[in-house]
């Protein structure tokens, strides 16, 4: 196939580039995602770091997950790379289990895959994102003004 829709694309299969739904399916096949209760239990037991990548307007509107580390999506890799010069203290080693939380569980899948590419093999994301967390009636606090 050729034409404007594939011009400049050098895909491995020689075909068309994947759409976002196909890309998400491929990415998610590479790791096990977690439900809200499992993420909460892992965080409470100290086995996981919850990382909220939602942008500020959503955090202000919907609230925060108590104890979650807030890291803007555009800073995620720099803050969580254990070898990075801009890493947060929580990003101490590659064995860290990270559960990435976005609003509905889409952007977090791509973010978790990116962290895995940095060597954080236990990185995953929350199925349904913050909205699933809230629907499960897990703790939420009001965002500070």
C-alpha atoms as a printed R data frame, in Angstrom:
    type eleno elety resid chain resno       x      y      z
1   ATOM     1    CA   UNK     A     1   0.000  0.000  0.000
2   ATOM     2    CA   UNK     A     2   1.250  3.435 -0.791
3   ATOM     3    CA   UNK     A     3  -0.105  6.910 -0.987
4   ATOM     4    CA   UNK     A     4  -0.358  9.993  1.189
5   ATOM     5    CA   UNK     A     5  -1.612  8.028  4.207
6   ATOM     6    CA   UNK     A     6   1.561  5.900  4.347
7   ATOM     7    CA   UNK     A     7   4.119  8.213  2.792
8   ATOM     8    CA   UNK     A     8   7.285  8.260  4.863
9   ATOM     9    CA   UNK     A     9   6.168  5.283  6.977
10  ATOM    10    CA   UNK     A    10   8.740  2.545  7.356
11  ATOM    11    CA   UNK     A    11   6.712 -0.032  9.248
12  ATOM    12    CA   UNK     A    12   8.171 -3.412 10.155
13  ATOM    13    CA   UNK     A    13   5.459 -5.218  8.231
14  ATOM    14    CA   UNK     A    14   5.795 -2.957  5.206
15  ATOM    15    CA   UNK     A    15   2.121 -2.056  5.486
16  ATOM    16    CA   UNK     A    16   0.149  0.793  6.884
17  ATOM    17    CA   UNK     A    17   0.944  2.403 10.232
18  ATOM    18    CA   UNK     A    18  -1.176  1.182 13.154
19  ATOM    19    CA   UNK     A    19  -4.098  3.237 14.407
20  ATOM    20    CA   UNK     A    20  -4.245  4.163 18.076
21  ATOM    21    CA   UNK     A    21  -6.593  1.289 18.966
22  ATOM    22    CA   UNK     A    22  -4.237 -1.223 17.376
23  ATOM    23    CA   UNK     A    23  -1.247  0.393 19.044
24  ATOM    24    CA   UNK     A    24  -2.944  0.227 22.462
25  ATOM    25    CA   UNK     A    25  -3.756 -3.434 21.899
26  ATOM    26    CA   UNK     A    26  -0.116 -4.194 21.034
27  ATOM    27    CA   UNK     A    27   1.233 -2.223 23.987
28  ATOM    28    CA   UNK     A    28  -1.180 -3.771 26.481
29  ATOM    29    CA   UNK     A    29  -0.309 -7.277 25.294
30  ATOM    30    CA   UNK     A    30   3.204 -6.676 26.632
31  ATOM    31    CA   UNK     A    31   2.277 -6.482 30.315
32  ATOM    32    CA   UNK     A    32  -0.474 -7.206 32.835
33  ATOM    33    CA   UNK     A    33  -2.691 -4.253 33.684
34  ATOM    34    CA   UNK     A    34  -4.276 -3.905 37.137
35  ATOM    35    CA   UNK     A    35  -7.756 -3.169 38.439
36  ATOM    36    CA   UNK     A    36  -8.336 -0.394 40.976
37  ATOM    37    CA   UNK     A    37  -8.569 -2.619 44.061
38  ATOM    38    CA   UNK     A    38  -5.386 -4.472 43.142
39  ATOM    39    CA   UNK     A    39  -3.540 -1.173 42.653
40  ATOM    40    CA   UNK     A    40  -4.811  0.092 46.003
41  ATOM    41    CA   UNK     A    41  -3.808 -3.104 47.809
42  ATOM    42    CA   UNK     A    42  -0.332 -3.068 46.226
43  ATOM    43    CA   UNK     A    43   0.146  0.566 47.221
44  ATOM    44    CA   UNK     A    44  -1.060 -0.049 50.787
45  ATOM    45    CA   UNK     A    45   1.286 -3.010 51.192
46  ATOM    46    CA   UNK     A    46   4.210 -0.929 49.933
47  ATOM    47    CA   UNK     A    47   4.604 -3.046 46.808
48  ATOM    48    CA   UNK     A    48   3.709 -0.322 44.301
49  ATOM    49    CA   UNK     A    49   4.154  3.346 43.617
50  ATOM    50    CA   UNK     A    50   1.007  4.995 42.245
51  ATOM    51    CA   UNK     A    51   1.856  7.704 39.724
52  ATOM    52    CA   UNK     A    52  -0.877 10.120 38.650
53  ATOM    53    CA   UNK     A    53  -0.141 11.605 35.225
54  ATOM    54    CA   UNK     A    54  -3.427 13.498 34.805
55  ATOM    55    CA   UNK     A    55  -3.116 17.138 33.966
56  ATOM    56    CA   UNK     A    56  -3.820 19.760 36.627
57  ATOM    57    CA   UNK     A    57  -7.359 20.652 35.498
58  ATOM    58    CA   UNK     A    58  -8.500 17.040 35.948
59  ATOM    59    CA   UNK     A    59  -6.835 16.753 39.347
60  ATOM    60    CA   UNK     A    60  -8.502 19.998 40.429
61  ATOM    61    CA   UNK     A    61 -11.886 18.888 39.082
62  ATOM    62    CA   UNK     A    62 -11.908 15.279 40.318
63  ATOM    63    CA   UNK     A    63  -9.457 15.185 43.208
64  ATOM    64    CA   UNK     A    64  -6.334 13.212 44.039
65  ATOM    65    CA   UNK     A    65  -5.462  9.699 45.077
66  ATOM    66    CA   UNK     A    66  -3.943 10.062 48.554
67  ATOM    67    CA   UNK     A    67  -0.313  8.951 48.502
68  ATOM    68    CA   UNK     A    68  -0.012  8.948 44.721
69  ATOM    69    CA   UNK     A    69   2.977 10.685 43.240
70  ATOM    70    CA   UNK     A    70   1.867 13.386 40.796
71  ATOM    71    CA   UNK     A    71   4.117 13.569 37.748
72  ATOM    72    CA   UNK     A    72   3.040 15.394 34.626
73  ATOM    73    CA   UNK     A    73   3.056 13.077 31.611
74  ATOM    74    CA   UNK     A    74   5.679 15.121 29.773
75  ATOM    75    CA   UNK     A    75   8.105 14.633 32.706
76  ATOM    76    CA   UNK     A    76   7.387 10.988 33.508
77  ATOM    77    CA   UNK     A    77  10.420  9.307 31.951
78  ATOM    78    CA   UNK     A    78  12.826 11.908 33.322
79  ATOM    79    CA   UNK     A    79  11.417 11.627 36.847
80  ATOM    80    CA   UNK     A    80  11.173  7.825 37.021
81  ATOM    81    CA   UNK     A    81  14.323  6.699 35.216
82  ATOM    82    CA   UNK     A    82  16.467  5.248 38.035
83  ATOM    83    CA   UNK     A    83  19.585  6.230 36.065
84  ATOM    84    CA   UNK     A    84  18.360  9.700 35.173
85  ATOM    85    CA   UNK     A    85  19.858 12.918 36.454
86  ATOM    86    CA   UNK     A    86  16.367 14.353 37.089
87  ATOM    87    CA   UNK     A    87  14.869 11.344 38.822
88  ATOM    88    CA   UNK     A    88  12.709 11.568 41.905
89  ATOM    89    CA   UNK     A    89  13.947  9.882 45.100
90  ATOM    90    CA   UNK     A    90  11.158  7.301 44.766
91  ATOM    91    CA   UNK     A    91  12.713  6.065 41.498
92  ATOM    92    CA   UNK     A    92  15.498  4.257 43.300
93  ATOM    93    CA   UNK     A    93  15.822  1.068 41.204
94  ATOM    94    CA   UNK     A    94  14.581 -0.740 38.107
95  ATOM    95    CA   UNK     A    95  12.685 -3.311 40.194
96  ATOM    96    CA   UNK     A    96  10.206 -0.652 41.298
97  ATOM    97    CA   UNK     A    97   6.576 -1.541 40.644
98  ATOM    98    CA   UNK     A    98   4.909  1.520 39.161
99  ATOM    99    CA   UNK     A    99   1.168  1.789 38.516
100 ATOM   100    CA   UNK     A   100   0.502  4.690 36.160
101 ATOM   101    CA   UNK     A   101  -2.880  6.403 36.501
102 ATOM   102    CA   UNK     A   102  -4.436  8.673 33.895
103 ATOM   103    CA   UNK     A   103  -8.064  9.750 33.655
104 ATOM   104    CA   UNK     A   104  -9.585  6.715 31.904
105 ATOM   105    CA   UNK     A   105  -6.744  4.252 31.309
106 ATOM   106    CA   UNK     A   106  -5.590  5.114 27.795
107 ATOM   107    CA   UNK     A   107  -2.630  7.487 28.093
108 ATOM   108    CA   UNK     A   108  -1.397  5.476 31.059
109 ATOM   109    CA   UNK     A   109  -0.981  2.386 28.866
110 ATOM   110    CA   UNK     A   110   1.399  4.218 26.554
111 ATOM   111    CA   UNK     A   111   3.188  5.730 29.554
112 ATOM   112    CA   UNK     A   112   3.642  2.337 31.249
113 ATOM   113    CA   UNK     A   113   5.077  0.899 28.038
114 ATOM   114    CA   UNK     A   114   7.518  3.801 27.847
115 ATOM   115    CA   UNK     A   115   8.661  3.138 31.420
116 ATOM   116    CA   UNK     A   116   9.161 -0.525 30.577
117 ATOM   117    CA   UNK     A   117  11.411  0.500 27.695
118 ATOM   118    CA   UNK     A   118  13.523  2.355 30.304
119 ATOM   119    CA   UNK     A   119  13.958 -0.921 32.185
120 ATOM   120    CA   UNK     A   120  11.128 -0.556 34.716
121 ATOM   121    CA   UNK     A   121   9.796 -4.032 33.856
122 ATOM   122    CA   UNK     A   122   7.177 -3.976 36.624
123 ATOM   123    CA   UNK     A   123   5.541 -0.813 35.277
124 ATOM   124    CA   UNK     A   124   1.846 -1.184 34.534
125 ATOM   125    CA   UNK     A   125  -1.275  0.943 34.430
126 ATOM   126    CA   UNK     A   126  -4.677  1.148 36.032
127 ATOM   127    CA   UNK     A   127  -7.521 -0.239 33.944
128 ATOM   128    CA   UNK     A   128 -10.095  2.540 33.637
129 ATOM   129    CA   UNK     A   129  -7.767  5.088 35.230
130 ATOM   130    CA   UNK     A   130  -8.818  7.516 37.925
131 ATOM   131    CA   UNK     A   131 -12.471  7.156 36.947
132 ATOM   132    CA   UNK     A   132 -12.334  3.422 37.760
133 ATOM   133    CA   UNK     A   133 -10.560  4.216 41.048
134 ATOM   134    CA   UNK     A   134 -13.342  6.606 42.013
135 ATOM   135    CA   UNK     A   135 -16.076  4.196 40.835
136 ATOM   136    CA   UNK     A   136 -14.547  1.525 43.106
137 ATOM   137    CA   UNK     A   137 -15.028  4.008 45.969
138 ATOM   138    CA   UNK     A   138 -11.347  4.018 46.842
139 ATOM   139    CA   UNK     A   139  -9.896  7.023 48.679
140 ATOM   140    CA   UNK     A   140  -9.924 10.382 46.916
141 ATOM   141    CA   UNK     A   141  -9.054 13.767 48.389
142 ATOM   142    CA   UNK     A   142  -9.885 17.227 47.164
143 ATOM   143    CA   UNK     A   143  -7.083 18.850 45.234
144 ATOM   144    CA   UNK     A   144  -5.439 21.758 47.001
145 ATOM   145    CA   UNK     A   145  -6.406 25.151 45.501
